[in-house]
CSV table of C-alpha atoms in Angstrom, one decimal:
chain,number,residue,atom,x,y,z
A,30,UNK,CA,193.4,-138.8,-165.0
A,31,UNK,CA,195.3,-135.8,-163.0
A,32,UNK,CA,193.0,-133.2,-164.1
A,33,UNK,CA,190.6,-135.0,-163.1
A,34,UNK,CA,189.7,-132.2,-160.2
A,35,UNK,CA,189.7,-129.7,-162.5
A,36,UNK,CA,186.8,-131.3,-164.5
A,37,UNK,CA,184.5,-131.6,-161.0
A,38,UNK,CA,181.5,-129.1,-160.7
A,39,UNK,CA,179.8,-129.3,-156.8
A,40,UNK,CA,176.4,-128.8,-156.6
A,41,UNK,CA,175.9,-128.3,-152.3
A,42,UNK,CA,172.2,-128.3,-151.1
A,43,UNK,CA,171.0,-127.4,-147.6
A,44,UNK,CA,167.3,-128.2,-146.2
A,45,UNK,CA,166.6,-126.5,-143.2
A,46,UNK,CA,164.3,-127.5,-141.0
A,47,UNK,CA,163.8,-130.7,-143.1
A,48,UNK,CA,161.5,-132.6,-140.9
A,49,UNK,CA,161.6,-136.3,-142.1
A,50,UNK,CA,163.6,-135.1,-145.2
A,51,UNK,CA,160.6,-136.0,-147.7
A,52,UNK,CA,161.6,-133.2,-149.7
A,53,UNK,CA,165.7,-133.8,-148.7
A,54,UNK,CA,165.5,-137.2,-150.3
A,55,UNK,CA,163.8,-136.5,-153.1
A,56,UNK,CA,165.7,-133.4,-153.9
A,57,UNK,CA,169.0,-135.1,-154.1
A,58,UNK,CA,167.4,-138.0,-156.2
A,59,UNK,CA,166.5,-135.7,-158.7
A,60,UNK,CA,169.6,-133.8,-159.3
A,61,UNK,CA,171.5,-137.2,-159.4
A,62,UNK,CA,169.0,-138.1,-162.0
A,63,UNK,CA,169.3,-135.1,-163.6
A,64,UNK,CA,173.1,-135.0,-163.9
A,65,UNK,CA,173.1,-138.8,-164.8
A,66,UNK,CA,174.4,-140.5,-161.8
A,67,UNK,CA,172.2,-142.8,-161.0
A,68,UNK,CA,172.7,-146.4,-160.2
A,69,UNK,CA,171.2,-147.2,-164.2
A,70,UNK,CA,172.2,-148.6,-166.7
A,71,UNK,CA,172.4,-145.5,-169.0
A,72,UNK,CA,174.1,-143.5,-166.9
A,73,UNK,CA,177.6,-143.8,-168.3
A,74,UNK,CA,176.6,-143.4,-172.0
A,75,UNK,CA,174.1,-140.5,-170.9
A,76,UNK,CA,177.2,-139.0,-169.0
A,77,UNK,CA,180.1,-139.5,-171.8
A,78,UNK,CA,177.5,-138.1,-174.4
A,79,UNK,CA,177.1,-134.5,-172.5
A,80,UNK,CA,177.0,-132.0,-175.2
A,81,UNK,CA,178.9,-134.2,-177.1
A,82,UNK,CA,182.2,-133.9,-174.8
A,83,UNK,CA,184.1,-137.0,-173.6
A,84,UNK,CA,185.9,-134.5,-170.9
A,85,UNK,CA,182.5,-133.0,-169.5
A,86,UNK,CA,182.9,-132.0,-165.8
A,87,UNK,CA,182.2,-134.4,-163.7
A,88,UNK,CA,178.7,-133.3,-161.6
A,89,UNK,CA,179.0,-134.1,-157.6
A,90,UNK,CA,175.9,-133.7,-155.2
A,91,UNK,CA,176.3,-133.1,-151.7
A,92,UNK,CA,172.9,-132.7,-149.9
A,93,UNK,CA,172.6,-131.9,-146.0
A,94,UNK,CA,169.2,-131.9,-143.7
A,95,UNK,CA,169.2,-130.1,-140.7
A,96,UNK,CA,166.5,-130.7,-138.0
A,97,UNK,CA,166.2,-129.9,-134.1
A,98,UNK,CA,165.1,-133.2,-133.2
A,99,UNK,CA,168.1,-136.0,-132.5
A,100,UNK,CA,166.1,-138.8,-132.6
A,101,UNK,CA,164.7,-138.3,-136.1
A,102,UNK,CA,167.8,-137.3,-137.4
A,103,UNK,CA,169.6,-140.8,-136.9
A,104,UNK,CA,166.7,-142.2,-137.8
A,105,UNK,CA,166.9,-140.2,-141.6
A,106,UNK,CA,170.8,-141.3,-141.8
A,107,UNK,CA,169.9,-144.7,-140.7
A,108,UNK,CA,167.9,-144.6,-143.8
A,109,UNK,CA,170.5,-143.1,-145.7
A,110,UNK,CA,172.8,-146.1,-145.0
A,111,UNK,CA,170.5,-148.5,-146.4
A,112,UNK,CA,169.9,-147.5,-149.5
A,113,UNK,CA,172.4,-147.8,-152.2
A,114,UNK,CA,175.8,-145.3,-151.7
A,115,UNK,CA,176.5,-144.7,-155.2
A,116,UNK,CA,172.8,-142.3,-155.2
A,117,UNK,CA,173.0,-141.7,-151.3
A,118,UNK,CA,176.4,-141.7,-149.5
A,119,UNK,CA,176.4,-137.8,-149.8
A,120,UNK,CA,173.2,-137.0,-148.1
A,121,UNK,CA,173.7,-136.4,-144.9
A,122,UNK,CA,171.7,-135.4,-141.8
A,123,UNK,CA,172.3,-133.3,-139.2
A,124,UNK,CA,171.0,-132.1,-135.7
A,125,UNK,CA,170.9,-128.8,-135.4
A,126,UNK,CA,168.6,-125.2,-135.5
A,127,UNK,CA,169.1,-122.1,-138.2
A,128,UNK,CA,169.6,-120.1,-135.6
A,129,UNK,CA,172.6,-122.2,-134.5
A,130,UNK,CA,173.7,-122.4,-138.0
A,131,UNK,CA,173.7,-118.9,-138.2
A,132,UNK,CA,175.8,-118.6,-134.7
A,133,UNK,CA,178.4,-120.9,-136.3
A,134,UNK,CA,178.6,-118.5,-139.3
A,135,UNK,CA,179.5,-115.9,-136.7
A,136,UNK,CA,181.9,-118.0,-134.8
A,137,UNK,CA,184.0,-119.1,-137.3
A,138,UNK,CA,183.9,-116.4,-139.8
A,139,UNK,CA,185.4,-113.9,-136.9
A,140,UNK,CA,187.7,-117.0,-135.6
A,141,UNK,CA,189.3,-118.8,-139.0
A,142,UNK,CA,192.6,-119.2,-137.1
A,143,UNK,CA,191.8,-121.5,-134.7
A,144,UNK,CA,188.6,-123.2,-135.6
A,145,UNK,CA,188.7,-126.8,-134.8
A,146,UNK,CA,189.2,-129.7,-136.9
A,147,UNK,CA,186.3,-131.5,-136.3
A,148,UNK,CA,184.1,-128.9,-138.3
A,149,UNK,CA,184.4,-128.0,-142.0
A,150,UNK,CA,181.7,-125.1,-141.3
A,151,UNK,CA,184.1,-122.8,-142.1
A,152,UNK,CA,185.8,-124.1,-144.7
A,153,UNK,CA,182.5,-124.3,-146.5
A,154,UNK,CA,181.5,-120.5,-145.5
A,155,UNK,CA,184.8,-119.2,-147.3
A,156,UNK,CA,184.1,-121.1,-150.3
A,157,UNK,CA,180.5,-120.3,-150.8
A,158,UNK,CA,179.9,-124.3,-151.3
A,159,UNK,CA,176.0,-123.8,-150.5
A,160,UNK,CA,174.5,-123.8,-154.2
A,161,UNK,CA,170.8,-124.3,-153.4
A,162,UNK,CA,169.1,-123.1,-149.7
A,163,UNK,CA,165.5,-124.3,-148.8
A,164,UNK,CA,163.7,-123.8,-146.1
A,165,UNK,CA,159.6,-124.7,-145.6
A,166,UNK,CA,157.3,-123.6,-142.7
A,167,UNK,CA,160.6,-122.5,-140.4
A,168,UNK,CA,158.5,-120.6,-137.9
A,169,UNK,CA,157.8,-116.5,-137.9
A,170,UNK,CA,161.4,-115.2,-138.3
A,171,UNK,CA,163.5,-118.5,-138.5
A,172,UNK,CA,162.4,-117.6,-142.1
A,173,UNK,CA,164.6,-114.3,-142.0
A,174,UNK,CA,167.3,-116.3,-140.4
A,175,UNK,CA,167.6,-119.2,-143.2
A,176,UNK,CA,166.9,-116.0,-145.8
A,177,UNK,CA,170.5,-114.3,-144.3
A,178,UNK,CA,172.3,-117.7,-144.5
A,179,UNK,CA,171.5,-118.4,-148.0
A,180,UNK,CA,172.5,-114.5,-148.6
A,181,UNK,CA,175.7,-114.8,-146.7
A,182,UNK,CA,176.2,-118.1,-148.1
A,183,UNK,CA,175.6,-116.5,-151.6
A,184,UNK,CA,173.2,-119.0,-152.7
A,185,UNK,CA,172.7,-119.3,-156.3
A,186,UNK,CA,169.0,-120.4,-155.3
A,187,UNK,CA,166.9,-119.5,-152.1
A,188,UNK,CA,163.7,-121.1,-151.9
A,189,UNK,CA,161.4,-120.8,-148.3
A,190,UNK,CA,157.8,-121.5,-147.7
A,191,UNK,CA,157.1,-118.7,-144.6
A,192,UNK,CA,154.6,-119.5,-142.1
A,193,UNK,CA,153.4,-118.1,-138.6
A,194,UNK,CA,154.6,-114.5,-139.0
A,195,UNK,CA,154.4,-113.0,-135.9
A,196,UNK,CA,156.6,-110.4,-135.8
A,197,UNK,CA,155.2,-107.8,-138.1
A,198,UNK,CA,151.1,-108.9,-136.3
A,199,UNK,CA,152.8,-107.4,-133.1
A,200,UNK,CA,153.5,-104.4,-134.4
A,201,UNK,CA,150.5,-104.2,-136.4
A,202,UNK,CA,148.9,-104.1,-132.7
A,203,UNK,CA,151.3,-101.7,-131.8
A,204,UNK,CA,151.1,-99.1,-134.3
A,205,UNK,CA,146.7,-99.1,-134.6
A,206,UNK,CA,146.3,-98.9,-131.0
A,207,UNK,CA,148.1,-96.1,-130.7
A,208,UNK,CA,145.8,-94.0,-132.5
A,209,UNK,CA,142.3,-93.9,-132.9
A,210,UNK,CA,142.8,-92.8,-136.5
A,211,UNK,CA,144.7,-95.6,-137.8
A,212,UNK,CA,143.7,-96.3,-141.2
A,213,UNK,CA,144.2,-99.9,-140.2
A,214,UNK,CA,142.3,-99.6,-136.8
A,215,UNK,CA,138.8,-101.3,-138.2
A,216,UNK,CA,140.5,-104.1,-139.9
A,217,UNK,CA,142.8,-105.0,-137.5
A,218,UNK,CA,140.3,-106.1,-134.7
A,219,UNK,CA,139.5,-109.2,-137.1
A,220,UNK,CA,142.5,-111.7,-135.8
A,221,UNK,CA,142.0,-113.5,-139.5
A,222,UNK,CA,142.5,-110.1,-141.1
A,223,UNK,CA,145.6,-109.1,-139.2
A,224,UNK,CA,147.1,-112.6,-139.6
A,225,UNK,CA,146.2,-112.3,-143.6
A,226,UNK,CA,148.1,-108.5,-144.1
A,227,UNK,CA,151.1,-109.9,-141.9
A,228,UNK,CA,151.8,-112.6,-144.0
A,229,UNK,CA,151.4,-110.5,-146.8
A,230,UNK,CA,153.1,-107.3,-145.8
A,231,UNK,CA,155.8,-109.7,-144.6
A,232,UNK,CA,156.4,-112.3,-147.4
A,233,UNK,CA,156.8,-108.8,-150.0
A,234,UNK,CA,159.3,-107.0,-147.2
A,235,UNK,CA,161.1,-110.4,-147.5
A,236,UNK,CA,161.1,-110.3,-151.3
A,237,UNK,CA,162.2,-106.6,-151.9
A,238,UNK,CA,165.0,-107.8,-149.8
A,239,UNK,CA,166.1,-110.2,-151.8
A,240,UNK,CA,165.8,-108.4,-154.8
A,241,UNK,CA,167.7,-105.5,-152.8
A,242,UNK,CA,170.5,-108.4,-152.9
A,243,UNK,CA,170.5,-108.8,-156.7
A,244,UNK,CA,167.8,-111.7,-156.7
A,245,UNK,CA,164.7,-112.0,-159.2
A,246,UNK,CA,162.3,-113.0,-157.0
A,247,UNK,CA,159.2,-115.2,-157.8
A,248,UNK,CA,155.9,-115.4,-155.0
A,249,UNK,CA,153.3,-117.9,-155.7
A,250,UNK,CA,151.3,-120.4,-154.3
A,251,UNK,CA,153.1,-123.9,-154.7
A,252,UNK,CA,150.1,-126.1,-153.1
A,253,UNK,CA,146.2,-125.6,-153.4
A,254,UNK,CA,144.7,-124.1,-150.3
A,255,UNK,CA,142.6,-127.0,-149.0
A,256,UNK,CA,146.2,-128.4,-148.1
A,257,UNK,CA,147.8,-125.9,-146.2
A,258,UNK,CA,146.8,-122.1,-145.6
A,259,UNK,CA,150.7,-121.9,-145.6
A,260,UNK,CA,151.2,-122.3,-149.0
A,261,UNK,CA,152.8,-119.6,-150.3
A,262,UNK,CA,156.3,-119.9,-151.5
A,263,UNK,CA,159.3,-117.2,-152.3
A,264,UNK,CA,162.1,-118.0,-154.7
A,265,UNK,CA,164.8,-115.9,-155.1
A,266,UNK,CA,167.2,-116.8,-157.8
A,267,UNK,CA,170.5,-114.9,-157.6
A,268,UNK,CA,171.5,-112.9,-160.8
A,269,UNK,CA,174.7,-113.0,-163.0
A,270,UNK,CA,175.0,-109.4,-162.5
A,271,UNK,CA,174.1,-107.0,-159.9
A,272,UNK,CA,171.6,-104.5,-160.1
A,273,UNK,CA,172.3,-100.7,-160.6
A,274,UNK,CA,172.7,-97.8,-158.2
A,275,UNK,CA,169.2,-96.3,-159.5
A,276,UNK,CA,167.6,-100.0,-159.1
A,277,UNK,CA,168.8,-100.4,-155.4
A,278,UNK,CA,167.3,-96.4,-154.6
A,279,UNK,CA,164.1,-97.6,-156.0
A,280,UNK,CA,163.1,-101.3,-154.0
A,281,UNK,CA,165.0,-99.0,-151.1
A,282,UNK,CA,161.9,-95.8,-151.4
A,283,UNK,CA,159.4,-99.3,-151.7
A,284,UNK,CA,160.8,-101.2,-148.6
A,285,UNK,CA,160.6,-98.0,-146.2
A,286,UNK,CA,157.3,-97.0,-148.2
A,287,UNK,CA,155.4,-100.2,-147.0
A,288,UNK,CA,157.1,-100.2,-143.3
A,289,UNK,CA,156.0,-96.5,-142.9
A,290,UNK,CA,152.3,-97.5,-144.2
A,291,UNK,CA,152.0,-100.2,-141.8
A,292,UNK,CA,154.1,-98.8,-139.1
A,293,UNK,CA,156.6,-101.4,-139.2
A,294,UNK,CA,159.5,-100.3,-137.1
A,295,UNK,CA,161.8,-103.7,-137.2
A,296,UNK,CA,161.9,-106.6,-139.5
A,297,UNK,CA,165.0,-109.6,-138.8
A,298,UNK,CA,166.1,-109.9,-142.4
A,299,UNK,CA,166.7,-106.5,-142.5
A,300,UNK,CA,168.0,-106.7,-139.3
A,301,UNK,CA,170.6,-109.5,-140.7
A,302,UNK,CA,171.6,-106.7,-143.0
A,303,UNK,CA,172.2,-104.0,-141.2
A,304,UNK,CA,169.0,-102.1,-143.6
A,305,UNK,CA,167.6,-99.0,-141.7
A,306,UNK,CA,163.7,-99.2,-142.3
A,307,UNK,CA,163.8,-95.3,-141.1
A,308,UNK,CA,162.7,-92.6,-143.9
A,309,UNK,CA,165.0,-90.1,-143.3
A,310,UNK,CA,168.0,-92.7,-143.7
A,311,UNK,CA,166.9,-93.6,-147.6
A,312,UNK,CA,169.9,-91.5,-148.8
A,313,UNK,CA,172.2,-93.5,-147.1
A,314,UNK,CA,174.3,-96.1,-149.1
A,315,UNK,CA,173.7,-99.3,-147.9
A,316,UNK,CA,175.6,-102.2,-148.2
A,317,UNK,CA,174.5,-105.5,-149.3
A,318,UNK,CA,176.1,-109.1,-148.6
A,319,UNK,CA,179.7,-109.1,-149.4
A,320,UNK,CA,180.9,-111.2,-151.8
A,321,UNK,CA,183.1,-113.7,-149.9
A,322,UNK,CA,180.0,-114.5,-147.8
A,323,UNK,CA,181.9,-113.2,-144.7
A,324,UNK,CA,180.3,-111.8,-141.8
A,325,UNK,CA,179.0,-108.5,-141.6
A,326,UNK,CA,180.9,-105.6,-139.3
A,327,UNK,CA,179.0,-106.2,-136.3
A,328,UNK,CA,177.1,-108.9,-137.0
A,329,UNK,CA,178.2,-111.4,-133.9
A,330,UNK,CA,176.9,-108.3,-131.9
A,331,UNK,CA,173.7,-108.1,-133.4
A,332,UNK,CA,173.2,-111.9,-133.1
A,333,UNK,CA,173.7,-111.4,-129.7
A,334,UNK,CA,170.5,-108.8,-129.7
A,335,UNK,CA,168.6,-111.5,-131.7
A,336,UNK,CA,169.3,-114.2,-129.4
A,337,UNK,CA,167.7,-112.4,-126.7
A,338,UNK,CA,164.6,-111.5,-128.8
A,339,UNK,CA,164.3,-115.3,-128.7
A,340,UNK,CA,164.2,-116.2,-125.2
A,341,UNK,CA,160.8,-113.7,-125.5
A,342,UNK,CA,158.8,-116.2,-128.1
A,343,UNK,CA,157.6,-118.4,-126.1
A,344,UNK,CA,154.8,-119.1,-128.2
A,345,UNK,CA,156.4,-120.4,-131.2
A,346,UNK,CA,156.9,-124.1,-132.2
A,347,UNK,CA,160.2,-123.5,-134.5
A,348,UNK,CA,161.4,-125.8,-137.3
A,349,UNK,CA,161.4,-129.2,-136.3
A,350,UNK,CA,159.1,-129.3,-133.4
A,351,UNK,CA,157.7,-127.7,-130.6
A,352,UNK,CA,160.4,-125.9,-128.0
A,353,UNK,CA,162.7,-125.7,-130.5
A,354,UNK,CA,163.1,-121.4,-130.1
A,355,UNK,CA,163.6,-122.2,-127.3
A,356,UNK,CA,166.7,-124.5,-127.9
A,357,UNK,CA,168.1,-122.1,-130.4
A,358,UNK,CA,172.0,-122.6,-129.4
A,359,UNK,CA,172.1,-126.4,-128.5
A,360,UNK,CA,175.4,-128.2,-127.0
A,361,UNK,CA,174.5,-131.1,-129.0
A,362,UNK,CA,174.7,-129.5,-132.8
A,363,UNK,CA,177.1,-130.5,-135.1
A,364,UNK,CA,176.2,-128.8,-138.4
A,365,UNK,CA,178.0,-128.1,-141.6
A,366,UNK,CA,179.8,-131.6,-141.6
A,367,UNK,CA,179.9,-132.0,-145.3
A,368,UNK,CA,182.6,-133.8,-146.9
A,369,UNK,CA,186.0,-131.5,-147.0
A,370,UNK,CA,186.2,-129.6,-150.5
């Protein structure tokens, strides 16, 4: 059929920091279940029955892992290849950081003239072909990092499980030490408190954020606690329409509300969008993600700034393993190799 392009609806998933893809796989299963596309027998007559349409779009699912380590990424696709193409041949793994996703952003977004041909990064970037962004346990700010891709990327669903959020317990430090009045000056000399208000100070900056950005927002706990201790997850689901002037004013007074209260001077998602956490800048119109998922004026610069914050970590383990903050811009990385759209 020659329209038969017209009748295709993509569905583009992303998993960073997938680990051994246990979620990767069984993500993509589902939504080729769910769409009928499985290798069953019922699949054509469950398809050609949609809603009662012979000409229902067609429903195509592209799913990508990305992991630090090399070795377990081949072994994933090796995987991949062995299980049957008509469910699989579109999951696809790749070696690779968030923060080096995010420097690719930067790359080709300010360089679409001359990007090679080897990558369909950007491509994919203009497009906005990343439907679905997850990202679990990605280490103290690698959070904010896959949190700014899936905004940039203008995800229709962000979901991240935070963990080790160190950041915000620095300055905690920071700000109670410097006076002996500090309302937080008792508590915070308990290391289980401190870690217990940074993950929660953090995780609701993160979600006001996102709401900022014209997501509802959802925080609960999506595995019983004598799992994980990490096992709160944030799901931001982006809205058909964006949220008034008056709307934006108000999560803006809560945002620089809770950094003033906790003397919070710096946080990287708002970082990412250029959000001043200063009171006396509330009035000041700020702009949110732009719609074509471009980069940000400045933003290449203020990667730059980031990257060096990195190099300064060198306690944290990163997604995928440990050293990988370290190995935040890797010669090796070849990400955003889905099939051209």
């Amino acid at each position: 059929d020659d329209d038969d392009d017209d009748d295709v609806v993509e569905i583009r998933t992303m998993d960073m920091g997938c680990g051994r893809g246990y979620l990767t796989f069984s993500l993509h299963s589902y939504l080729m279940e769910k769409y009928n596309m499985m290798d069953n027998p019922s699949s054509s007559s469950s398809s050609s029955s949609t809603k009662g349409n012979a000409s229902a779009a067609r429903v195509e699912i592209y799913t990508q892992g990305i992991d630090v380590r090399p070795k377990l990424v081949r072994e994933m696709n090796t995987i991949v290849s062995e299980l049957p193409s008509s469910t699989f041949q579109d999951l696809t793994f790749v070696e690779g950081t968030i923060e080096s996703v995010l420097m690719d952003c930067c790359h080709n977004n300010n360089n679409n003239s001359d990007n090679n041909n080897n990558n369909n990064y950007s491509d994919m970037k203009k497009k906005r072909t990343i439907d679905i962004l997850i990202a679990l346990h990605a280490c103290d700010t690698a959070t904010d990092d896959a949190l700014w891709y899936g905004l940039q990327s203008q995800s229709s669903i962000i979901v991240v499980a935070p963990c080790c959020h160190k950041e915000i317990r620095r300055q905690f430090y920071s700000s109670s030490s410097s006076s002996s009045k500090h309302p937080y000056k008792s508590i915070l000399r308990h290391n289980i408190y401190s870690e217990r208000i940074a993950e929660i100070v953090t995780d609701s900056l993160r979600a006001l954020l996102l709401e900022y950005n014209s997501y509802d927002v959802n925080v609960f706990e999506f595995v019983g606690g004598e799992h994980t201790a990490k096992n709160v997850m944030i799901v931001g689901t982006k809205r058909k329409r964006k949220r008034s002037g008056g709307d934006l004013r108000m999560i803006r007074k809560q945002i620089v509300d809770l950094v003033t209260l906790h003397g919070i001077t710096k946080q990287r998602l708002a970082t990412w969008m250029d959000f001043s956490l200063l009171e006396e800048d509330q009035e000041e119109e700020v702009v949110v993600v732009q719609e074509e998922g471009d980069c940000k004026k400045g933003c290449c610069d203020e990667k730059e700034e980031i990257k060096n914050d990195l190099n300064i970590n060198d306690g944290n383990d990163g997604v995928g393993g440990k050293g990988n903050r370290k190995r935040a811009i890797s010669p090796r990385v070849r990400v955003g190799q889905m099939p051209p759209l």
